[in-house]
Coordinates of C-alpha atoms (C1' of nucleotides) in Angstrom, one line a residue:
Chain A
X1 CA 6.7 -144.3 159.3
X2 CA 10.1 -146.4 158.7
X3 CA 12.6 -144.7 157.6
X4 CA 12.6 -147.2 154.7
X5 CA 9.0 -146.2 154.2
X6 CA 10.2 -142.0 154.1
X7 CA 12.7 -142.9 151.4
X8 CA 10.0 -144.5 149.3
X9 CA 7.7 -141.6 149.7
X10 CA 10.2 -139.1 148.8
X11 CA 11.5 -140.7 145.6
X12 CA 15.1 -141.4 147.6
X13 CA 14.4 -145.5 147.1
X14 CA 16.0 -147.0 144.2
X15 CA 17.3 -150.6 145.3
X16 CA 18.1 -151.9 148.6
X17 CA 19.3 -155.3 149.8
X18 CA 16.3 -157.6 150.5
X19 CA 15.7 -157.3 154.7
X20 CA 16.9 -153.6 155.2
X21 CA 13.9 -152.2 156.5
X22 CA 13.3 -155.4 159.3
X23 CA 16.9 -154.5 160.1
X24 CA 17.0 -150.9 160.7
X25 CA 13.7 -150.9 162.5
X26 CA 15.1 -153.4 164.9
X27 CA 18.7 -152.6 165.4
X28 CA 21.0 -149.6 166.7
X29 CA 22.3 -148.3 162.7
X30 CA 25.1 -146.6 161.8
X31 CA 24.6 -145.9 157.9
X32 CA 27.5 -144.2 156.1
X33 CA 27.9 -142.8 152.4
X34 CA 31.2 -141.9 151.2
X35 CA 32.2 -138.7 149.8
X36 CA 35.3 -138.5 147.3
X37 CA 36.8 -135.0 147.7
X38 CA 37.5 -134.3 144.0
X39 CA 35.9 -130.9 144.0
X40 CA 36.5 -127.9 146.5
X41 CA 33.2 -127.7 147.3
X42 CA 29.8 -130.6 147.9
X43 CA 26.9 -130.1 144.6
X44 CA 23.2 -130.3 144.8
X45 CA 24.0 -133.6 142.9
X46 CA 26.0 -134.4 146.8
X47 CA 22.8 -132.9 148.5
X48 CA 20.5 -135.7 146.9
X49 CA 22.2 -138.5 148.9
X50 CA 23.3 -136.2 152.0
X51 CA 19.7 -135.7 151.9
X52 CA 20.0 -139.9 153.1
X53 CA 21.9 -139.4 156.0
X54 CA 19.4 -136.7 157.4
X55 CA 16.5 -138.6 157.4
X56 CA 18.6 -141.1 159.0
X57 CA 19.4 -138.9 161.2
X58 CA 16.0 -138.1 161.8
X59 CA 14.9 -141.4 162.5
X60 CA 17.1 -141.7 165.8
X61 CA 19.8 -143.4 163.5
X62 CA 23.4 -142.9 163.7
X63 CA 25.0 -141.4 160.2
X64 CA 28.3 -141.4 159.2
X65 CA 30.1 -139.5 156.8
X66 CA 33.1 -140.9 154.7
X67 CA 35.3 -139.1 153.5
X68 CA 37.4 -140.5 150.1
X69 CA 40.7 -139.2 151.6
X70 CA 42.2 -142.2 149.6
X71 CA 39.2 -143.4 147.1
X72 CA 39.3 -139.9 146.0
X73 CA 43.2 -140.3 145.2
X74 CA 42.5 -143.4 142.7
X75 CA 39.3 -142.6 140.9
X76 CA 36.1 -143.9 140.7
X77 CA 34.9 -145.4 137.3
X78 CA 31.3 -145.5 138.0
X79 CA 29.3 -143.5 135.6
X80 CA 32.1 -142.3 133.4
X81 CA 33.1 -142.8 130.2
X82 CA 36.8 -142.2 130.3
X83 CA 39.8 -142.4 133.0
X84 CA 39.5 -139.8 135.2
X85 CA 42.6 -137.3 136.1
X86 CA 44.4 -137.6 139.4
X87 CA 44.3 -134.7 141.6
X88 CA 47.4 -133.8 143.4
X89 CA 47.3 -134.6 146.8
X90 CA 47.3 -130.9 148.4
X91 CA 44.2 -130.2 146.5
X92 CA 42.4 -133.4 147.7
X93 CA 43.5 -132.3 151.5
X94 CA 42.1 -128.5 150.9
X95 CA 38.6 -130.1 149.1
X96 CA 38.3 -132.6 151.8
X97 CA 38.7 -129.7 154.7
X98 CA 36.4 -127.4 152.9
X99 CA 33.7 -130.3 152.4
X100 CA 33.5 -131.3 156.3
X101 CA 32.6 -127.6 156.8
X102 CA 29.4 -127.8 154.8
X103 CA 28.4 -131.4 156.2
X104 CA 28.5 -129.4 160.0
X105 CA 25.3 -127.3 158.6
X106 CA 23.3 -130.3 157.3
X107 CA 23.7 -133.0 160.1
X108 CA 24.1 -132.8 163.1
X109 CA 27.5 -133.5 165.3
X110 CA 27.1 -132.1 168.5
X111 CA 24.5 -133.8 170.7
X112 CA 22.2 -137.1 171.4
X113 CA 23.2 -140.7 170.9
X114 CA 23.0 -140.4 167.2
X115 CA 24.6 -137.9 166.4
X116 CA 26.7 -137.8 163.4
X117 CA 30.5 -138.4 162.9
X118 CA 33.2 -138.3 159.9
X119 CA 35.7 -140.7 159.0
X120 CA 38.8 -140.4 156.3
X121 CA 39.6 -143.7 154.6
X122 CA 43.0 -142.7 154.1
X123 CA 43.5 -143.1 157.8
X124 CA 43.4 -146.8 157.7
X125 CA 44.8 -147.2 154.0
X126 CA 47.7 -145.3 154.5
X127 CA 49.2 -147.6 156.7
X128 CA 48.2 -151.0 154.7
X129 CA 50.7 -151.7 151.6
X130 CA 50.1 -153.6 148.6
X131 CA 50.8 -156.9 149.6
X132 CA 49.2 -156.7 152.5
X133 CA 46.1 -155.7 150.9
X134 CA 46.4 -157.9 148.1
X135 CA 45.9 -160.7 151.5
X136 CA 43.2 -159.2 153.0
X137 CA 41.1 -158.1 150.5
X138 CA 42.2 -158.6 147.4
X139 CA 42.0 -162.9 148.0
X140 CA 38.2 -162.6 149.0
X141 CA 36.8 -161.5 145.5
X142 CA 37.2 -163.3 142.5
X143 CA 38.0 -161.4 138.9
X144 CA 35.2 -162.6 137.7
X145 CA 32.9 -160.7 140.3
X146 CA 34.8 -157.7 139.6
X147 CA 34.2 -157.6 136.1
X148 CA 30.2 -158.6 136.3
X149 CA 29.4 -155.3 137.7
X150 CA 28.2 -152.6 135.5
X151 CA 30.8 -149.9 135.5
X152 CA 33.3 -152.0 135.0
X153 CA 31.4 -153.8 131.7
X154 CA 30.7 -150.7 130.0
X155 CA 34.5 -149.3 130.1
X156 CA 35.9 -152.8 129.3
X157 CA 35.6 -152.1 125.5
X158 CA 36.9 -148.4 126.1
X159 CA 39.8 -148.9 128.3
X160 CA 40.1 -148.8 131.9
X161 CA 43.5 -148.6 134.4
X162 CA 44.2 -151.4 136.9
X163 CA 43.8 -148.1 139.1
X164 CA 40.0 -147.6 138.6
X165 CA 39.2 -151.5 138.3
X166 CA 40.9 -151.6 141.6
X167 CA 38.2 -148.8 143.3
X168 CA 35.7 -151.3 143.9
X169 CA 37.3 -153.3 146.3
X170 CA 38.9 -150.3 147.8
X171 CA 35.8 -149.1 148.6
X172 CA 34.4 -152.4 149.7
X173 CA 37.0 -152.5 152.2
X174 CA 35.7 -149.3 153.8
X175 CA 32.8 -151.0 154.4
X176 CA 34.3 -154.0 156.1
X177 CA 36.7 -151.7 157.9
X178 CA 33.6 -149.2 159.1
X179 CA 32.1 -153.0 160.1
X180 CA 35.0 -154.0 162.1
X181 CA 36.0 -150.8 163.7
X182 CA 32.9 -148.3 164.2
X183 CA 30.0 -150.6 163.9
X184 CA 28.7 -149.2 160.9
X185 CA 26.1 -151.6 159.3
X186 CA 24.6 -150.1 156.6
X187 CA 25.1 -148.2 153.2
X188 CA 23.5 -145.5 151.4
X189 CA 24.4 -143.8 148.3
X190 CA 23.1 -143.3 144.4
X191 CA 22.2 -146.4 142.7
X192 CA 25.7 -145.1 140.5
X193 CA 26.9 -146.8 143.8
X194 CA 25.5 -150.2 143.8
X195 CA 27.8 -151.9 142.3
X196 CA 30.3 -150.4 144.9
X197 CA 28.2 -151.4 147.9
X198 CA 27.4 -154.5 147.4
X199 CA 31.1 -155.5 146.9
X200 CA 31.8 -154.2 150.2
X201 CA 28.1 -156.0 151.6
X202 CA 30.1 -158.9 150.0
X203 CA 33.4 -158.6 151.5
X204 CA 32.1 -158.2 154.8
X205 CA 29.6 -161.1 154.3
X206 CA 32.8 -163.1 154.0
X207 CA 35.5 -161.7 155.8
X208 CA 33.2 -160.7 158.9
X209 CA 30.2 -163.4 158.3
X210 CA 28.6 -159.5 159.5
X211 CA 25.4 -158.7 158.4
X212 CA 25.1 -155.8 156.5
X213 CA 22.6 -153.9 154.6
X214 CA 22.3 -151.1 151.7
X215 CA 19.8 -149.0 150.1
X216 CA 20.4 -146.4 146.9
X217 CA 17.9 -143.8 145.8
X218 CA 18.0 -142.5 141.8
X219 CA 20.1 -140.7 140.3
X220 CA 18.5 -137.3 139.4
X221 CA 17.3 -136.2 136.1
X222 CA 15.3 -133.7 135.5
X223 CA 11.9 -134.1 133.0
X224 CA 13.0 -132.6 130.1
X225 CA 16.4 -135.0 130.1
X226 CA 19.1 -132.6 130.4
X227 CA 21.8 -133.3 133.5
X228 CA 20.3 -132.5 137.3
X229 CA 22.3 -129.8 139.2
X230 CA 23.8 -127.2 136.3
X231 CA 22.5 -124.0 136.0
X232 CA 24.3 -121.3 133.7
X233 CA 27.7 -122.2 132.5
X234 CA 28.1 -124.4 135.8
X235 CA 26.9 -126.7 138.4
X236 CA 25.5 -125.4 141.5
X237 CA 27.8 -125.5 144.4
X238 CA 26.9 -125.7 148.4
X239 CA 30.1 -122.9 148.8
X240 CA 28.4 -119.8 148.9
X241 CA 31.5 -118.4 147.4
X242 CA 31.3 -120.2 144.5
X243 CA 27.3 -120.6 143.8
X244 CA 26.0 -117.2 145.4
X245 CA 22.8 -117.8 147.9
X246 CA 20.7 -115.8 145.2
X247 CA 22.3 -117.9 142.6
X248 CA 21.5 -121.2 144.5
X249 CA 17.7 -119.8 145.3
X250 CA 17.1 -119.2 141.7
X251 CA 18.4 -122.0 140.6
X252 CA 15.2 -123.8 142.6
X253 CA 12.8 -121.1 141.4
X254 CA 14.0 -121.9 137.8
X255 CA 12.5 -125.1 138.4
X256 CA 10.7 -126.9 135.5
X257 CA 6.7 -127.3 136.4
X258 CA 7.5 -131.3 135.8
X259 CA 10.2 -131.5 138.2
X260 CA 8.8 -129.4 141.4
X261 CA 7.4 -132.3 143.0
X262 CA 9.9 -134.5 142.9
X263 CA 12.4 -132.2 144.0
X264 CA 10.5 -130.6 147.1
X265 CA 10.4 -134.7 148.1
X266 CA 13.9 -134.7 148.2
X267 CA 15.2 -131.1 149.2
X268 CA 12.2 -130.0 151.7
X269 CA 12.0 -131.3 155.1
X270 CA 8.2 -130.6 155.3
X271 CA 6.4 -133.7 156.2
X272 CA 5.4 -135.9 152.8
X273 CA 1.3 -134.7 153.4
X274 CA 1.8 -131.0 153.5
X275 CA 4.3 -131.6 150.4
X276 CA 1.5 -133.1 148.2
X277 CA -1.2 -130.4 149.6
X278 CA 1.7 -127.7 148.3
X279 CA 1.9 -129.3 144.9
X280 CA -1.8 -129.9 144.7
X281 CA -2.2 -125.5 144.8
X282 CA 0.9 -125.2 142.7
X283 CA -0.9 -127.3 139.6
X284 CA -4.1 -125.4 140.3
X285 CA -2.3 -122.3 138.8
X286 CA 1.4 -123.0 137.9
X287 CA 2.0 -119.4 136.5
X288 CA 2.4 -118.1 140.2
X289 CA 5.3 -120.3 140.6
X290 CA 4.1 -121.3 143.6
X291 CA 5.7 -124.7 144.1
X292 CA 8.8 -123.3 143.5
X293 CA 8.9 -120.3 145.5
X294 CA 9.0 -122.8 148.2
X295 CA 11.1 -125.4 146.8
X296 CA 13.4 -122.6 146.9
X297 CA 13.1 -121.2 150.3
X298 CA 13.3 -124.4 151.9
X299 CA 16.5 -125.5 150.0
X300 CA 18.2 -122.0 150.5
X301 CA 17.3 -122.2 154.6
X302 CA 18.7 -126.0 154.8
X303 CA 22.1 -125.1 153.0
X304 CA 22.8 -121.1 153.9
X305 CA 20.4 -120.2 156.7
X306 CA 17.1 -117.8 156.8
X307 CA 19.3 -114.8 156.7
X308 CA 20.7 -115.6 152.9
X309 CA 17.6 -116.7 152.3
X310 CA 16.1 -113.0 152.9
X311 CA 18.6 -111.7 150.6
X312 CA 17.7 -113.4 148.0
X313 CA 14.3 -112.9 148.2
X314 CA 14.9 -109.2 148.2
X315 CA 17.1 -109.4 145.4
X316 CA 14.5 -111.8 143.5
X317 CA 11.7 -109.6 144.2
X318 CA 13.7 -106.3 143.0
X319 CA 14.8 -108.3 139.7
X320 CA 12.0 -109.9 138.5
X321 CA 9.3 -108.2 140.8
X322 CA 8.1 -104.7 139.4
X323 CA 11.9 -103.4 139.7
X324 CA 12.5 -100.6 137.5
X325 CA 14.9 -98.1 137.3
X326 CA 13.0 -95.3 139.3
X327 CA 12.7 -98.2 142.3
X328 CA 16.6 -99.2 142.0
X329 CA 17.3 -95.3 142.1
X330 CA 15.8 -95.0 145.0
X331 CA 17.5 -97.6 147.3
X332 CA 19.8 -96.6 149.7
X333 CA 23.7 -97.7 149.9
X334 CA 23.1 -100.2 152.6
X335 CA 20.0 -101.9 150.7
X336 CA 21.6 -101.8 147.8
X337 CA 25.0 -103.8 148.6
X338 CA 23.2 -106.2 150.4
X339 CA 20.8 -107.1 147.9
X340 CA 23.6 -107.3 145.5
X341 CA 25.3 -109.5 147.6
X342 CA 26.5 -112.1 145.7
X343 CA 26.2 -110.8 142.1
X344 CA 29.9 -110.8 140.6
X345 CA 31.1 -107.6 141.0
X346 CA 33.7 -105.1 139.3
X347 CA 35.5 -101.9 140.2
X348 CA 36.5 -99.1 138.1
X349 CA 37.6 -95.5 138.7
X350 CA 35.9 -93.0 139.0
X351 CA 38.4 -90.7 136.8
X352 CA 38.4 -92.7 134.3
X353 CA 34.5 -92.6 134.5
X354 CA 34.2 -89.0 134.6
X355 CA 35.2 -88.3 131.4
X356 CA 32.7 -90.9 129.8
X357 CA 33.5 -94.6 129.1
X358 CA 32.2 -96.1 125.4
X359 CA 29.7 -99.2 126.8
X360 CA 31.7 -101.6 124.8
X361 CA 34.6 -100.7 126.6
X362 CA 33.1 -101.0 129.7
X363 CA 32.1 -104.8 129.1
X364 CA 35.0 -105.9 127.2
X365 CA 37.8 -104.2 128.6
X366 CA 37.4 -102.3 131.7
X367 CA 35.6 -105.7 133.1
X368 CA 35.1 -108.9 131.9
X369 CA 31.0 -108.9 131.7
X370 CA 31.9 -110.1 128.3
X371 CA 34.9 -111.6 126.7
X372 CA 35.1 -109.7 123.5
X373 CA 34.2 -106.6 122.3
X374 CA 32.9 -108.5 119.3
X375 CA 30.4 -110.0 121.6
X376 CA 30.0 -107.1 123.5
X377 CA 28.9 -105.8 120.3
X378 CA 26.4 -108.6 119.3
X379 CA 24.6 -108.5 122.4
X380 CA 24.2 -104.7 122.1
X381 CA 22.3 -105.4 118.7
X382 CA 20.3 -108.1 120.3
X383 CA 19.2 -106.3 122.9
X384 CA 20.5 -107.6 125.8
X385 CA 22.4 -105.2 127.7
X386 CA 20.7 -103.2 130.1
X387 CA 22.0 -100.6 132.8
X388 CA 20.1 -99.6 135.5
X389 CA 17.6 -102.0 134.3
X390 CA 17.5 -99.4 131.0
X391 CA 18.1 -100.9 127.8
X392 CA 21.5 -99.9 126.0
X393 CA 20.4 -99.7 122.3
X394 CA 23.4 -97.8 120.8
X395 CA 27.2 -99.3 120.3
X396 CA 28.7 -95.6 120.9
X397 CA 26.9 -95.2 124.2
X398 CA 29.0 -93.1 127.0
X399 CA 28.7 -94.4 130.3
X400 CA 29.5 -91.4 132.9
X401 CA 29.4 -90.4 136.7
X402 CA 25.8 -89.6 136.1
X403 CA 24.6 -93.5 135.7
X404 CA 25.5 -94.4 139.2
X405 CA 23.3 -95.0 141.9
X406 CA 24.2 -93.3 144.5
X407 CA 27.2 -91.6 143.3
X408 CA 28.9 -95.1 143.5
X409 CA 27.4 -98.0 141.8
X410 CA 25.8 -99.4 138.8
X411 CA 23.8 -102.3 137.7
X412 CA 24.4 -103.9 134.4
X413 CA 22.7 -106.7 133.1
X414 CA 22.9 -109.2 130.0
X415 CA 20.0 -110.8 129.3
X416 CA 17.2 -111.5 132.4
X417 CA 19.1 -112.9 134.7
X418 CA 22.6 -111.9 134.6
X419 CA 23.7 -109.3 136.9
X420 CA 26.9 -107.2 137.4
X421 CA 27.1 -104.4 139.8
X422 CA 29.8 -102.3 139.0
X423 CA 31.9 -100.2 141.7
X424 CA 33.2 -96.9 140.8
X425 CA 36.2 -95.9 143.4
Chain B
rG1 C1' 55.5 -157.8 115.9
rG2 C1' 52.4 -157.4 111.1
rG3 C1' 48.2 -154.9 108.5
rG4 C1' 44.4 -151.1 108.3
rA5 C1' 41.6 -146.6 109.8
rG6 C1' 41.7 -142.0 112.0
rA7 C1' 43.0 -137.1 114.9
rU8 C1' 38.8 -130.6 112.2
rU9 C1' 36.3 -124.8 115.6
rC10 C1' 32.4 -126.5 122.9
rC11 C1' 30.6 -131.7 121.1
rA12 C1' 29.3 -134.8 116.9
rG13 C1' 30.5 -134.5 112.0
rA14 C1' 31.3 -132.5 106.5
rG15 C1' 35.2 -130.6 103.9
rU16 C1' 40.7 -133.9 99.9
rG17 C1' 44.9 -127.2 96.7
rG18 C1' 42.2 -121.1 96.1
rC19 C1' 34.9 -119.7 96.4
rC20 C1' 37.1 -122.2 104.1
rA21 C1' 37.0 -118.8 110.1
rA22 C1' 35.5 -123.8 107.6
rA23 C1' 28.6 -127.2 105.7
rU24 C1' 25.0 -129.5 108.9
rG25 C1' 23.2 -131.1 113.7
rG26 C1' 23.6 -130.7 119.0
rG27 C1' 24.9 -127.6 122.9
rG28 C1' 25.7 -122.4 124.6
rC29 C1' 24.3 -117.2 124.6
rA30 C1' 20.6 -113.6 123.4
rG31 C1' 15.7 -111.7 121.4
rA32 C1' 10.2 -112.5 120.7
rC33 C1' 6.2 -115.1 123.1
rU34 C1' 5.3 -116.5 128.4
rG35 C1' 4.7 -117.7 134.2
rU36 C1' 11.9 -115.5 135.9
rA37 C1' 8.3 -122.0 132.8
rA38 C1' 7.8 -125.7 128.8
rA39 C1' 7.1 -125.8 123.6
rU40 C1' 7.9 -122.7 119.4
rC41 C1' 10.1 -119.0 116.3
rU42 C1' 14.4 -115.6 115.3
rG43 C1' 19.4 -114.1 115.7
rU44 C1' 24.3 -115.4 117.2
rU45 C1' 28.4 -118.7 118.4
rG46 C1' 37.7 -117.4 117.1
rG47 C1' 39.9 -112.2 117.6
rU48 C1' 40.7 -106.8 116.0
rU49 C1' 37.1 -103.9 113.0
rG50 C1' 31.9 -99.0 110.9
rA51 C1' 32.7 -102.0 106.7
rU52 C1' 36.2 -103.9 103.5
rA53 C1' 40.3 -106.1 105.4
rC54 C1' 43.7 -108.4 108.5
rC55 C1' 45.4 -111.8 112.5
rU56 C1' 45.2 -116.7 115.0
rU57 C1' 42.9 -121.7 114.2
rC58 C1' 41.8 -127.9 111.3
rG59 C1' 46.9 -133.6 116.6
rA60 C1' 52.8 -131.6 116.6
rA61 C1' 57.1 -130.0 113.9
rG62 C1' 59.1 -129.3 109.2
rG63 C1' 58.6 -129.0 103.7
rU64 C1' 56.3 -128.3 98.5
rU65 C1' 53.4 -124.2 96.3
rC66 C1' 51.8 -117.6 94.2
rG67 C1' 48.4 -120.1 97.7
rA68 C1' 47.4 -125.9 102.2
rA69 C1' 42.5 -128.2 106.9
rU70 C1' 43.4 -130.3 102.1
rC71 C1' 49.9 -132.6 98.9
rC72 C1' 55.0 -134.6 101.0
rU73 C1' 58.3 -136.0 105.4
rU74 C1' 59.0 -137.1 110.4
rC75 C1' 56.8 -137.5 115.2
rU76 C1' 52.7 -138.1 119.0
rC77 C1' 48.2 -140.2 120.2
rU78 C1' 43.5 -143.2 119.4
rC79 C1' 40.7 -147.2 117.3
rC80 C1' 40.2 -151.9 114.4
rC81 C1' 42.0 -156.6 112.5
rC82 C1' 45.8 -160.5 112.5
rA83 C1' 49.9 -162.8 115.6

RNA sequence: GGGGAGAUUCCAGAGUGGCCAAAUGGGGCAGACUGUAAAUCUGUUGGUUGAUACCUUCGAAGGUUCGAAUCCUUCUCUCCCCA
């Protein structure tokens, strides 16, 4: 199978420039996708298109990761509506460090002829001024090119800086630069992209007279039309310190029926035929959730590792298995905290404690479960508030000493899936 | 430079002196149902409060008034038309 042929098969094939798959079959490849560090941490939405460079990987080619040390200063206009806020320099260096990090666990950099490597743009545009750039790039692409492309049309009504129309060519010149310098020869990335790639195909088409190729895969959306890659009040993070490993598995096992095929294409390595043969016994009875128990697994193992993975699968089956209270009061310390790993967590004393704390106190004040005690209060008369997995029915309940599991914690919960575990100290 | 329209609670969008913490829709959160689903239904969605009530909020700052999101003044920003 080409690798071409894998994208296809797993949804990941959007676009490509005619003559991609001849070329890739036939020649050493270095693909690259860049990588703006505007957040501290990569996204599932990241994981789609690092998903690109694996199979690449995979398929004995070389990929490269770019990293938007300088892109990522100016903005990219592509798929938003407005301007888009400049990050202070500092931040973009700590986000950029933190994201290399996460690409070591996805591709590998260590061994064989292909293995992967990472480049910063602002490496070579640091040292290229304005005029310089004007020159060399700038002269190569007419106005008129700019402005046919698709992300630049639909702000041109709206408003949109010389700063953001300028992105395009900056990221163009990676290409030719990449070209030039590393050999790179290809570009992958969401079709969000395409405009973006084929001004750099373009550039180095004339600058070079290179030959270069491209290929995008969809952008993500999930059945019902609501954005791919959020989950409760947030999106879903590759930083285990800001998406918890049980947060990031059951975001998977939250799956919608309509979207479990599509995504175990894209976020399970498991050959394209035993994928089909797993969706084939989920549809046969969807209520076991089978499809996306491993959806899940197989996402949490690529991003955190088996041992996260076991976690959460403890935690998940002591939730939502049969878990009641007489089960969580009978976990030890050790199994306790490390099936909690991950749920937010608050301390309290244990004085303070002793002598009885009112539950709306406890939410609203003594931790921030909840942000007032007026909601505190409203979810108390919807019944959402449980401790111990026991449901809290009355606003003047006490909370004492004698609600902790052993001697030292307790579990509170809004709604199904919201956990707290409290520390007493 | 000239003329016009506008800025409302998370978003869209009503409200043009007291009945406005502000309609309605969306989104969020929760409850029921269920498969930890979808669809549906219900509740809720500024803060303190048992409730009355009070406090902060309708671009910003002042002012008029017993009383202002609503009227006046200045300012900031956005959009449209003409040059």
């Amino acid at each position: 199978m080409t690798f071409i042929e894998e994208l296809k098969l797993r949804g990941l094939l959007q676009d490509m420039i005619p003559g991609t798959e001849e070329f890739i079959e036939n020649n050493e490849v270095k693909g690259y996708i860049g990588y703006d560090p505007t957040a501290p941490s990569l996204t599932i939405g990241n994981l789609v298109t690092i998903m690109m460079l694996v199979h690449l990987q995979r398929h004995g080619k070389t990929p490269v990761v770019l990293f938007g040390g300088a892109t990522g200063r100016v903005g990219d206009p592509s798929g938003k509506d407005a301007e888009r806020k400049l990050l202070p320099e500092d931040v973009i260096e700590a986000n950029l460090a933190n994201q290399v990090g996460q690409f070591k666990r996805l591709l590998n950099f260590e061994d064989g002829h292909n293995k992967a490597i990472t480049v910063n743009n602002y490496d070579w545009f640091k040292n290229i001024g304005f005029i310089e750039f004007l020159r060399d790039a700038g002269k190569h692409l007419t106005i008129n090119y700019m402005m046919s492309k698709e992300s630049v049309k639909r702000r041109i009504e709206t408003g949109l800086s010389f700063t953001e129309f300028s992105y395009q060519l900056l990221q163009g010149y990676d290409f030719y630069h990449l070209y030039e310098n590393h050999g790179v020869n290809l570009q992958l990335g969401g079709s969000d992209q395409w405009g973006n790639i084929t001004t750099g195909t373009e550039l180095v088409r004339r600058k070079s007279g290179g030959e270069v190729y491209a290929a995008v895969c969809p952008l993500l959306t999930k059945a019902d039309g609501s954005k791919f890659g959020k989950s409760e009040g947030g999106n879903v993070w590759l930083d285990p310190k800001m998406t918890s490993p049980y947060k990031f598995y059951q975001f998977f096992m939250n799956a919608a029926d309509a979207d479990v095929e599509k995504m175990l294409k894209i976020f399970s390595l498991r050959p394209i035929e035993e994928i089909l043969e797993i969706i084939e016994q989920h549809n046969a009875d969807p209520g076991r959730r089978y499809g996306q128990k491993i959806l899940a697994e197989d996402a949490t193992i690529l991003v955190h590792g088996e041992e996260e993975l076991q976690k959460a699968q403890d935690a998940t089956s002591l939730l939502f298995g049969k878990g009641t209270a007489e089960t969580l009061m009978k976990l030890d310390e050790e199994t306790l905290l490390s099936i909690f790993d991950g749920v937010p967590t608050f301390h309290i004393s244990k004085t303070e404690l002793s002598a009885g704390i009112n539950i709306i106190e406890l939410l609203a004040t003594n931790t921030s479960i909840l942000s007032s005690k007026g909601e505190a209060r409203r979810e108390i008369k919807g019944n959402a508030i449980s401790i111990n997995k026991t449901k809290v029915t009355k606003e003047d309940h006490q909370v004492t000493n004698a609600d902790l599991l052993n001697n030292k914690y307790m579990l509170v919960q809004k709604g199904k899936k919201n956990y707290n575990l409290l520390i007493a100290e």
